[in-house]
Short mmCIF file of C-alpha atoms and ligand atoms in Angstrom, two decimals:
data_model
loop_
_atom_site.label_atom_id
_atom_site.label_comp_id
_atom_site.label_asym_id
_atom_site.label_seq_id
_atom_site.Cartn_x
_atom_site.Cartn_y
_atom_site.Cartn_z
CA UNK A 1 93.12 99.43 119.34
CA UNK A 2 90.57 100.56 118.45
CA UNK A 3 93.11 102.82 115.66
CA UNK A 4 95.89 100.69 114.62
CA UNK A 5 97.96 101.21 111.26
CA UNK A 6 99.87 98.32 109.18
CA UNK A 7 103.09 99.12 107.92
CA UNK A 8 105.69 97.74 105.91
CA UNK A 9 108.14 97.07 107.28
CA UNK A 10 110.83 97.55 104.28
CA UNK A 11 110.32 97.58 100.34
CA UNK A 12 106.56 96.71 100.35
CA UNK A 13 104.96 92.82 99.38
CA UNK A 14 105.79 91.99 103.13
CA UNK A 15 102.34 89.99 103.63
CA UNK A 16 100.06 92.97 104.16
CA UNK A 17 97.59 92.23 102.37
CA UNK A 18 96.74 88.65 105.00
CA UNK A 19 97.57 90.45 108.08
CA UNK A 20 95.47 92.97 107.22
CA UNK A 21 92.69 90.23 106.10
CA UNK A 22 93.19 88.48 108.92
CA UNK A 23 92.43 91.12 111.67
CA UNK A 24 89.38 92.70 109.92
CA UNK A 25 88.32 90.32 111.73
CA UNK A 26 88.11 92.82 114.22
CA UNK A 27 87.45 95.90 113.39
CA UNK A 28 84.68 97.19 112.00
CA UNK A 29 86.43 98.72 108.50
CA UNK A 30 89.83 99.08 107.19
CA UNK A 31 90.87 102.30 105.53
CA UNK A 32 94.21 102.89 102.61
CA UNK A 33 95.52 106.21 103.23
CA UNK A 34 98.57 105.93 100.37
CA UNK A 35 99.80 104.42 97.16
CA UNK A 36 96.91 103.73 94.31
CA UNK A 37 96.98 100.48 92.12
CA UNK A 38 100.84 100.31 92.12
CA UNK A 39 100.00 97.56 95.03
CA UNK A 40 98.96 94.31 95.17
CA UNK A 41 97.91 92.73 98.45
CA UNK A 42 97.29 89.15 97.96
CA UNK A 43 94.63 86.99 100.20
CA UNK A 44 94.01 83.63 100.06
CA UNK A 45 91.11 81.79 101.69
CA UNK A 46 90.66 78.26 101.36
CA UNK A 47 92.32 77.82 97.95
CA UNK A 48 90.93 80.81 95.84
CA UNK A 49 93.32 83.28 95.89
CA UNK A 50 92.92 87.13 95.90
CA UNK A 51 94.96 90.26 93.81
CA UNK A 52 93.94 93.45 95.67
CA UNK A 53 94.90 97.18 93.71
CA UNK A 54 92.98 99.54 94.84
CA UNK A 55 90.26 97.74 97.19
CA UNK A 56 91.20 97.99 100.92
CA UNK A 57 91.84 94.30 101.57
CA UNK A 58 88.13 94.72 104.27
CA UNK A 59 86.08 94.67 101.64
CA UNK A 60 86.59 90.18 101.20
CA UNK A 61 84.03 90.70 105.17
CA UNK A 62 81.42 91.00 104.54
CA UNK A 63 79.61 93.82 107.14
CA UNK A 64 82.84 95.89 107.62
CA UNK A 65 83.46 99.58 105.37
CA UNK A 66 85.99 98.96 103.28
CA UNK A 67 87.51 102.96 102.71
CA UNK A 68 90.44 104.85 99.72
CA UNK A 69 90.85 107.41 101.31
CA UNK A 70 91.77 111.12 100.22
CA UNK A 71 95.02 110.27 99.99
CA UNK A 72 94.72 107.10 98.38
CA UNK A 73 95.64 109.25 94.24
CA UNK A 74 92.99 106.14 91.92
CA UNK A 75 93.25 104.86 88.22
CA UNK A 76 89.38 104.29 87.75
CA UNK A 77 88.74 101.54 85.02
CA UNK A 78 91.16 99.76 86.79
CA UNK A 79 89.53 100.37 90.54
CA UNK A 80 86.12 99.61 88.43
CA UNK A 81 87.62 96.85 86.83
CA UNK A 82 88.57 95.74 90.57
CA UNK A 83 85.21 96.00 91.93
CA UNK A 84 83.33 93.93 88.78
CA UNK A 85 85.54 91.16 89.49
CA UNK A 86 85.17 90.65 92.62
CA UNK A 87 81.13 90.95 92.22
CA UNK A 88 81.56 88.08 89.39
CA UNK A 89 82.92 86.36 92.99
CA UNK A 90 79.90 86.55 94.80
CA UNK A 91 81.48 89.16 96.89
CA UNK A 92 80.07 92.84 97.04
CA UNK A 93 81.02 96.36 96.79
CA UNK A 94 78.42 98.34 98.58
CA UNK A 95 80.16 98.35 101.91
CA UNK A 96 83.20 100.95 99.68
CA UNK A 97 82.81 104.40 100.39
CA UNK A 98 85.80 106.96 98.13
CA UNK A 99 86.94 109.97 98.89
CA UNK A 100 85.73 113.08 97.08
CA UNK A 101 89.40 114.74 97.68
CA UNK A 102 90.77 111.25 96.25
CA UNK A 103 92.97 112.34 93.17
CA UNK A 104 92.79 110.44 89.99
CA UNK A 105 95.12 108.85 87.54
CA UNK A 106 94.84 110.30 84.32
CA UNK A 107 95.92 108.44 81.19
CA UNK A 108 97.88 110.26 80.42
CA UNK A 109 99.75 110.48 83.56
CA UNK A 110 100.38 106.10 82.86
CA UNK A 111 102.35 107.80 79.25
CA UNK A 112 104.11 110.42 80.96
CA UNK A 113 105.70 107.10 83.40
CA UNK A 114 106.87 105.43 81.06
CA UNK A 115 108.31 108.16 79.47
CA UNK A 116 109.52 109.60 82.42
CA UNK A 117 111.61 106.01 83.08
CA UNK A 118 112.47 106.01 79.70
CA UNK A 119 113.97 109.21 79.37
CA UNK A 120 116.13 108.29 82.25
CA UNK A 121 118.00 105.80 80.84
CA UNK A 122 120.21 104.05 82.99
CA UNK A 123 119.29 105.49 86.49
CA UNK A 124 115.52 104.16 86.10
CA UNK A 125 113.49 103.45 89.50
CA UNK A 126 111.90 100.73 87.83
CA UNK A 127 108.44 101.87 88.99
CA UNK A 128 104.92 99.73 87.82
CA UNK A 129 104.34 101.83 85.35
CA UNK A 130 100.53 102.30 86.81
CA UNK A 131 101.08 106.57 86.53
CA UNK A 132 101.10 106.79 90.13
CA UNK A 133 103.81 109.54 90.14
CA UNK A 134 102.59 111.98 87.97
CA UNK A 135 99.65 111.65 89.63
CA UNK A 136 101.19 112.31 92.23
CA UNK A 137 103.13 115.41 90.88
CA UNK A 138 100.00 116.87 89.64
CA UNK A 139 98.15 116.54 93.41
CA UNK A 140 101.64 118.70 94.68
CA UNK A 141 101.57 121.71 91.54
CA UNK A 142 97.65 121.55 92.01
CA UNK A 143 97.01 120.45 88.56
CA UNK A 144 95.12 117.31 89.62
CA UNK A 145 91.56 116.16 88.85
CA UNK A 146 89.42 115.18 91.73
CA UNK A 147 86.82 112.55 92.96
CA UNK A 148 84.67 115.24 93.08
CA UNK A 149 85.33 116.67 90.16
CA UNK A 150 85.08 113.00 87.54
CA UNK A 151 81.53 112.74 89.16
CA UNK A 152 80.51 116.57 88.35
CA UNK A 153 80.40 116.40 84.84
CA UNK A 154 81.29 120.62 83.90
CA UNK A 155 84.37 120.47 86.37
CA UNK A 156 85.48 117.70 84.45
CA UNK A 157 85.16 119.22 81.17
CA UNK A 158 86.29 122.73 82.25
CA UNK A 159 89.27 121.27 83.64
CA UNK A 160 90.02 118.86 80.91
CA UNK A 161 89.97 121.56 78.68
CA UNK A 162 93.21 123.85 80.12
CA UNK A 163 95.31 120.42 81.60
CA UNK A 164 94.31 117.89 78.48
CA UNK A 165 96.89 120.70 75.95
CA UNK A 166 99.02 121.32 78.67
CA UNK A 167 99.65 117.45 79.62
CA UNK A 168 100.17 116.59 75.53
CA UNK A 169 103.11 119.08 74.84
CA UNK A 170 104.30 117.33 77.74
CA UNK A 171 104.52 113.95 76.11
CA UNK A 172 105.61 115.50 73.19
CA UNK A 173 108.37 116.84 74.84
CA UNK A 174 110.05 114.08 75.74
CA UNK A 175 109.25 111.86 72.35
CA UNK A 176 105.94 110.14 72.87
CA UNK A 177 103.95 109.24 69.49
CA UNK A 178 100.90 109.42 71.58
CA UNK A 179 97.89 111.61 70.59
CA UNK A 180 95.49 112.55 73.16
CA UNK A 181 92.19 113.17 72.40
CA UNK A 182 90.32 115.38 74.51
CA UNK A 183 86.74 114.13 73.56
CA UNK A 184 87.46 110.41 74.41
CA UNK A 185 89.26 110.95 77.63
CA UNK A 186 85.49 112.89 78.79
CA UNK A 187 83.48 110.82 77.29
CA UNK A 188 85.32 107.63 79.06
CA UNK A 189 85.29 109.58 82.67
CA UNK A 190 82.14 111.02 82.21
CA UNK A 191 81.04 107.58 82.54
CA UNK A 192 83.69 106.05 85.58
CA UNK A 193 82.40 109.20 87.12
CA UNK A 194 78.73 108.15 86.82
CA UNK A 195 79.21 104.31 87.72
CA UNK A 196 81.71 105.26 91.49
CA UNK A 197 79.03 108.91 91.75
CA UNK A 198 77.65 105.88 94.11
CA UNK A 199 80.14 105.27 96.63
CA UNK A 200 82.15 108.69 96.02
CA UNK A 201 81.73 110.84 99.97
CA UNK A 202 82.93 112.43 103.00
CA UNK A 203 85.18 109.78 103.88
CA UNK A 204 86.92 111.61 107.21
CA UNK A 205 84.39 112.39 108.45
CA UNK A 206 83.05 108.55 108.11
CA UNK A 207 86.31 107.53 110.03
CA UNK A 208 86.07 109.61 112.53
CA UNK A 209 82.08 109.13 113.87
CA UNK A 210 83.33 106.06 113.24
CA UNK A 211 86.44 106.00 116.24
CA UNK A 212 84.40 109.06 117.96
CA UNK A 213 81.90 105.50 118.51
CA UNK A 214 85.39 103.58 119.56
CA UNK A 215 84.12 101.45 116.85
CA UNK A 216 87.77 99.74 115.53
CA UNK A 217 89.08 101.30 112.44
CA UNK A 218 92.34 99.37 111.20
CA UNK A 219 94.42 102.20 108.25
CA UNK A 220 96.02 98.72 105.70
CA UNK A 221 99.67 100.80 104.23
CA UNK A 222 100.58 100.63 100.77
CA UNK A 223 104.12 99.88 99.72
CA UNK A 224 106.63 99.62 102.60
CA UNK A 225 109.08 102.09 104.76
CA UNK A 226 111.25 101.91 102.27
CA UNK A 227 109.95 103.16 99.62
CA UNK A 228 108.60 106.72 101.31
CA UNK A 229 109.28 109.83 99.04
CA UNK A 230 111.04 110.93 102.88
CA UNK A 231 112.35 108.54 104.28
CA UNK A 232 113.42 105.95 101.85
CA UNK A 233 116.23 105.39 99.56
CA UNK A 234 115.11 108.09 97.59
CA UNK A 235 115.00 108.55 94.57
CA UNK A 236 114.40 104.59 94.31
CA UNK A 237 111.11 104.60 96.20
CA UNK A 238 107.74 105.28 95.29
CA UNK A 239 105.57 108.88 95.76
CA UNK A 240 103.58 108.67 98.72
CA UNK A 241 104.39 108.39 102.40
CA UNK A 242 104.18 105.66 103.04
CA UNK A 243 105.20 105.51 107.28
CA UNK A 244 102.10 105.19 109.89
CA UNK A 245 102.45 109.39 110.25
CA UNK A 246 100.24 110.17 106.99
CA UNK A 247 97.48 106.97 107.68
CA UNK A 248 95.68 110.38 109.42
CA UNK A 249 96.37 112.50 107.27
CA UNK A 250 95.83 110.48 104.11
CA UNK A 251 92.55 108.83 105.69
CA UNK A 252 91.18 112.80 106.91
CA UNK A 253 91.23 112.71 110.50
CA UNK A 254 93.55 113.48 113.28
CA UNK A 255 96.57 112.39 114.59
CA UNK A 256 95.78 111.88 118.00
CA UNK A 257 93.15 108.42 116.93
CA UNK A 258 96.36 106.55 115.90
CA UNK A 259 96.74 103.59 118.67
CA UNK A 260 98.12 100.88 117.74
CA UNK A 261 100.49 99.90 114.92
CA UNK A 262 102.05 97.06 113.38
CA UNK A 263 104.87 96.65 111.80
CA UNK A 264 104.92 93.68 108.95
CA UNK A 265 108.27 92.09 108.57
CA UNK A 266 108.54 89.54 106.46
CA UNK A 267 111.16 87.12 107.39
CA UNK A 268 114.27 87.91 104.97
CA UNK A 269 114.17 90.92 102.50
CA UNK A 270 112.58 91.51 99.64
CA UNK A 271 111.99 94.21 96.63
CA UNK A 272 111.03 95.37 93.42
CA UNK A 273 112.63 97.81 90.59
CA UNK A 274 115.47 99.10 91.51
CA UNK A 275 118.00 100.88 93.73
CA UNK A 276 120.30 100.00 96.49
CA UNK A 277 119.88 97.10 98.18
CA UNK A 278 122.65 96.23 100.91
CA UNK A 279 121.56 92.39 102.45
CA UNK A 280 120.20 90.83 98.84
CA UNK A 281 121.68 87.86 98.31
CA UNK A 282 122.56 86.85 94.81
CA UNK A 283 123.64 83.15 94.34
CA UNK A 284 121.90 80.65 94.40
CA UNK A 285 121.12 80.94 98.48
CA UNK A 286 118.28 84.23 97.30
CA UNK A 287 117.33 82.62 93.82
CA UNK A 288 115.90 79.31 96.62
CA UNK A 289 114.35 81.74 99.04
CA UNK A 290 112.77 83.47 95.80
CA UNK A 291 111.34 79.94 94.00
CA UNK A 292 109.81 78.86 97.85
CA UNK A 293 108.76 82.07 98.70
CA UNK A 294 107.26 82.63 95.63
CA UNK A 295 108.55 86.27 94.68
CA UNK A 296 106.89 87.56 91.84
CA UNK A 297 105.14 90.89 92.09
CA UNK A 298 101.25 91.33 92.64
CA UNK A 299 101.14 93.35 90.11
CA UNK A 300 103.67 93.13 87.44
CA UNK A 301 104.97 89.92 87.82
CA UNK A 302 108.44 90.74 87.41
CA UNK A 303 110.37 88.69 89.69
CA UNK A 304 111.80 89.84 93.31
CA UNK A 305 114.43 90.80 94.26
CA UNK A 306 115.68 88.52 97.68
CA UNK A 307 117.69 89.05 100.48
CA UNK A 308 118.85 87.62 103.98
CA UNK A 309 116.94 89.82 106.97
CA UNK A 310 117.69 93.46 107.80
CA UNK A 311 117.55 94.76 111.11
CA UNK A 312 119.15 98.50 110.19
CA UNK A 313 115.36 98.68 108.10
CA UNK A 314 113.17 97.58 110.52
CA UNK A 315 115.02 99.36 113.30
CA UNK A 316 115.00 102.55 110.62
CA UNK A 317 111.26 101.88 109.90
CA UNK A 318 110.61 101.38 113.16
CA UNK A 319 111.26 104.43 114.43
CA UNK A 320 109.42 106.29 111.75
CA UNK A 321 106.43 104.15 112.18
CA UNK A 322 106.81 103.90 115.77
CA UNK A 323 105.71 99.79 115.45
CA UNK A 324 104.50 98.41 118.82
CA UNK A 325 104.25 95.22 117.75
CA UNK A 326 106.48 93.16 115.10
CA UNK A 327 103.10 91.03 112.24
CA UNK A 328 106.32 88.25 111.03
CA UNK A 329 105.25 87.00 107.60
CA UNK A 330 106.79 83.46 105.53
CA UNK A 331 109.02 82.43 108.14
CA UNK A 332 107.92 79.40 106.46
CA UNK A 333 110.14 79.55 103.49
CA UNK A 334 113.17 79.72 105.89
CA UNK A 335 111.87 76.33 106.34
CA UNK A 336 115.08 73.87 105.06
CA UNK A 337 118.28 75.56 104.90
CA UNK A 338 121.34 74.69 106.92
CA UNK A 339 121.24 78.54 108.48
CA UNK A 340 120.24 81.84 108.49
CA UNK A 341 121.81 85.27 108.12
CA UNK A 342 120.39 87.72 110.12
CA UNK A 343 122.36 91.50 109.47
CA UNK A 344 123.12 93.70 112.61
CA UNK A 345 124.57 96.75 111.60
CA UNK A 346 127.01 97.78 108.65
CA UNK A 347 130.08 98.34 108.99
CA UNK A 348 131.05 102.29 106.64
CA UNK A 349 134.39 102.37 106.65
CA UNK A 350 135.76 100.66 109.85
CA UNK A 351 132.23 102.42 111.71
CA UNK A 352 129.58 100.36 113.26
CA UNK A 353 126.54 101.64 111.52
CA UNK A 354 122.76 101.04 112.16
CA UNK A 355 120.96 103.27 110.06
CA UNK A 356 120.08 104.18 107.20
CA UNK A 357 122.09 107.37 105.08
CA UNK A 358 120.33 109.82 102.89
CA UNK A 359 122.68 109.72 100.34
CA UNK A 360 123.43 106.40 98.19
CA UNK A 361 126.93 106.82 97.26
CA UNK A 362 127.08 106.44 101.31
CA UNK A 363 124.60 103.51 101.06
CA UNK A 364 126.70 100.91 98.25
CA UNK A 365 129.62 101.54 100.48
CA UNK A 366 127.92 100.14 104.02
CA UNK A 367 129.00 96.44 104.28
CA UNK A 368 125.97 94.32 106.37
CA UNK A 369 127.04 92.84 108.91
CA UNK A 370 125.61 89.23 109.88
CA UNK A 371 124.72 87.40 113.19
CA UNK A 372 124.40 83.45 111.81
CA UNK A 373 121.85 81.27 112.90
CA UNK A 374 120.29 77.05 112.61
CA UNK A 375 118.30 76.76 110.62
CA UNK A 376 115.07 74.34 111.35
CA UNK A 377 113.41 71.49 109.06
CA UNK A 378 111.02 72.24 106.77
CA UNK A 379 107.22 71.66 108.09
CA UNK A 380 105.23 69.45 106.88
CA UNK A 381 101.10 69.25 106.77
CA UNK A 382 100.89 67.35 110.23
CA UNK A 383 104.13 69.58 112.14
CA UNK A 384 101.16 72.70 110.46
CA UNK A 385 98.08 71.28 112.26
CA UNK A 386 99.76 70.97 115.10
CA UNK A 387 101.44 74.30 115.39
CA UNK A 388 98.39 75.90 114.86
CA UNK A 389 96.18 73.89 117.77
CA UNK A 390 99.22 73.98 120.29
CA UNK A 391 100.37 77.42 119.02
CA UNK A 392 104.30 79.24 119.59
CA UNK A 393 105.24 75.98 121.63
CA UNK A 394 104.79 73.64 119.06
CA UNK A 395 107.00 75.83 116.37
CA UNK A 396 110.50 73.88 115.98
CA UNK A 397 112.92 74.90 118.60
CA UNK A 398 115.48 77.13 116.21
CA UNK A 399 112.36 78.66 114.36
CA UNK A 400 111.17 80.25 118.02
CA UNK A 401 115.04 81.50 118.60
CA UNK A 402 115.22 83.31 115.90
CA UNK A 403 111.72 84.66 116.23
CA UNK A 404 113.18 85.27 119.81
CA UNK A 405 116.44 86.81 118.06
CA UNK A 406 114.64 89.34 116.34
CA UNK A 407 112.10 90.44 118.75
CA UNK A 408 115.40 91.14 121.08
CA UNK A 409 116.91 93.13 118.47
CA UNK A 410 113.72 95.08 117.73
CA UNK A 411 112.89 96.03 121.28
CA UNK A 412 109.29 94.50 120.07
CA UNK A 413 106.89 91.06 120.12
CA UNK A 414 105.77 90.03 117.49
CA UNK A 415 102.23 89.19 117.45
CA UNK A 416 101.21 87.33 114.27
CA UNK A 417 103.16 85.21 112.92
CA UNK A 418 102.18 83.97 109.85
CA UNK A 419 103.47 80.32 108.54
CA UNK A 420 101.49 80.42 105.23
CA UNK A 421 99.37 81.88 102.29
CA UNK A 422 95.58 80.50 103.84
CA UNK A 423 94.19 83.12 106.01
CA UNK A 424 94.65 80.64 109.08
CA UNK A 425 98.32 80.11 108.83
CA UNK A 426 98.61 81.97 111.05
CA UNK A 427 99.35 81.89 115.16
CA UNK A 428 97.88 85.12 117.07
CA UNK A 429 100.75 85.75 118.98
CA UNK A 430 98.85 89.53 121.41
CA UNK A 431 98.44 86.72 124.96
CA UNK A 432 101.33 85.15 124.05
CA UNK A 433 102.89 83.60 127.77
CA UNK A 434 105.71 84.83 127.96
P1 GDP B 501 101.53 93.42 100.30
O1 GDP B 501 101.77 93.90 99.07
O2 GDP B 501 102.28 93.42 101.62
O3 GDP B 501 100.45 92.30 100.89
O4 GDP B 501 102.57 91.41 99.73
P2 GDP B 501 102.01 90.52 98.37
O5 GDP B 501 100.95 89.21 98.73
O6 GDP B 501 102.55 91.29 97.33
O7 GDP B 501 103.23 89.48 98.82
C1 GDP B 501 103.43 88.47 99.90
C2 GDP B 501 103.11 87.48 98.87
O8 GDP B 501 103.36 86.33 100.27
C3 GDP B 501 101.63 87.05 99.02
O9 GDP B 501 102.05 86.26 97.33
C4 GDP B 501 101.00 86.24 99.88
O10 GDP B 501 99.90 85.60 99.37
C5 GDP B 501 102.39 85.81 100.50
N1 GDP B 501 102.13 85.33 102.30
C6 GDP B 501 101.36 86.45 103.15
N2 GDP B 501 101.66 85.55 104.46
C7 GDP B 501 102.79 84.40 104.32
C8 GDP B 501 103.38 84.00 105.31
O11 GDP B 501 103.05 83.39 106.03
N3 GDP B 501 103.71 82.56 104.27
C9 GDP B 501 103.89 82.01 102.92
N4 GDP B 501 104.48 81.16 103.09
N5 GDP B 501 103.15 83.11 102.21
C10 GDP B 501 103.21 84.00 102.37
P1 IMO B 502 102.87 96.69 97.96
O1 IMO B 502 101.38 98.21 97.89
C1 IMO B 502 106.93 96.56 95.97
C2 IMO B 502 108.12 99.98 93.68
C3 IMO B 502 107.62 99.54 92.42
C4 IMO B 502 108.73 100.74 92.41
C5 IMO B 502 109.07 102.02 92.96
C6 IMO B 502 108.58 103.38 92.75
O2 IMO B 502 102.64 95.78 97.35
O3 IMO B 502 103.66 96.55 98.61
P2 IMO B 502 105.81 102.82 91.58
O4 IMO B 502 105.23 102.73 90.80
O5 IMO B 502 105.04 103.22 92.76
O6 IMO B 502 106.34 104.93 91.17
O7 IMO B 502 106.84 102.44 92.03
O8 IMO B 502 108.08 100.44 94.14
N1 IMO B 502 106.37 99.14 94.55
C7 IMO B 502 106.34 98.58 95.05
N2 IMO B 502 107.36 97.48 95.49
N3 IMO B 502 105.50 96.66 96.90
C8 IMO B 502 104.76 97.85 95.85
O9 IMO B 502 103.53 97.68 97.05
C9 IMO B 502 105.34 98.32 95.91
N4 IMO B 502 104.48 99.86 95.03
C10 IMO B 502 105.44 100.18 94.36
O10 IMO B 502 108.16 98.61 92.10
O11 IMO B 502 110.34 99.76 92.65
MG1 MG B 503 102.11 93.40 97.30
#
């Protein structure tokens, strides 16, 4: 601290929302720096469950500033629905700030996302269908509508005059029957701009000022490092950079501010959508983990594919983002298995591999090699109470062994340990005696 980045180390859904919510208590602000409403971050407080897509998880902590940075793509209708829903549950969005530079997801982006997926036939990415890829494509092609345009009717009118006919050509070419109505889009989006204008600001300057004042700033990653557009399992990735380097650029501050990076590591691995997954378990054990872990997408409700923990993946992503600590989540889900497997390396044509090849044909040929560790009994309510009051030493011995094995292999300490869905079901090991 003061600047701490939280990054998903696998293919998303590692439990970043819960970790950020926990750490936000100590922070002055929480900043989202990439992705859009493809993210689904669940936070459970007592019996209340919150699913956040656009809003930084810090929004749930009164008094904290919640910032949506320039690197995010925003669907304004979805964002407003999320704000309205939270406010109806008594949570104020008055501390929200949205970057004037953030790009806007337009209705044609959602349509093109679907059309492009259909065109891919057998090679579908399995996107969330939220228009993320087309919105980032337009940003890179300099065809984007930004938040500063959304809040300025003249600027939006001018942009749409050019963009709507262009996007209609693309939809026609893809065989999508939709006819875009420029006037209706303008009216709808002007209304969004009017409602959101109170939150729009030069957020880079706001974050910078907080850092200069030595306030604690938390950067909330979305998706996972293996979904990074450059470093992930391309083309089965999302359309933004999900690694820690983008926390600075996507928030509009210098990378020299970043002090710490916590990698969120789920105690096993999951993936939603298509693409390679070396340690995937296709039998009953995989289904048991999915069921116990409630592995269904927060955004799309799709079942998540489950597999063993892959330390080749987490080692690779730790290197990419410079993890300084591990936030290990969902270890409770692994209770009740006789034994647990952890992948330590791959074997490719008889050679030991400890990194992820760029070429997916090679990754397909990589065979995971496992270390088998003893499992532990499921923790009951009494056991949980004891652990939460007594700490690390009260964990089942075999669970401690599992944790120590990860620490040794990743050469990093586990700083936070998730033991359940609720906010308090967490061990803070930052001051653990080694
Ligand atoms: P995110 O996208 O990385 O924020 O993760 P999601 O919220 O999509 O998925 C993680 C799921 O696991 C959510 O339903 C969380 O409530 C839940 N979760 C997070 N940490 C833990 C944990 O330590 N134990 C258990 N059992 N569930 C957890
Ligand atoms: P959080 O922040 C898991 C996946 C999609 C698909 C691919 C591309 O909750 O961890 P996109 O809609 O981004 O173009 O889809 O990326 N994906 C995620 N998987 N968690 C996420 O976010 C994801 N966001 C996108 O399933 O395979
Ligand atoms: Mg999620």
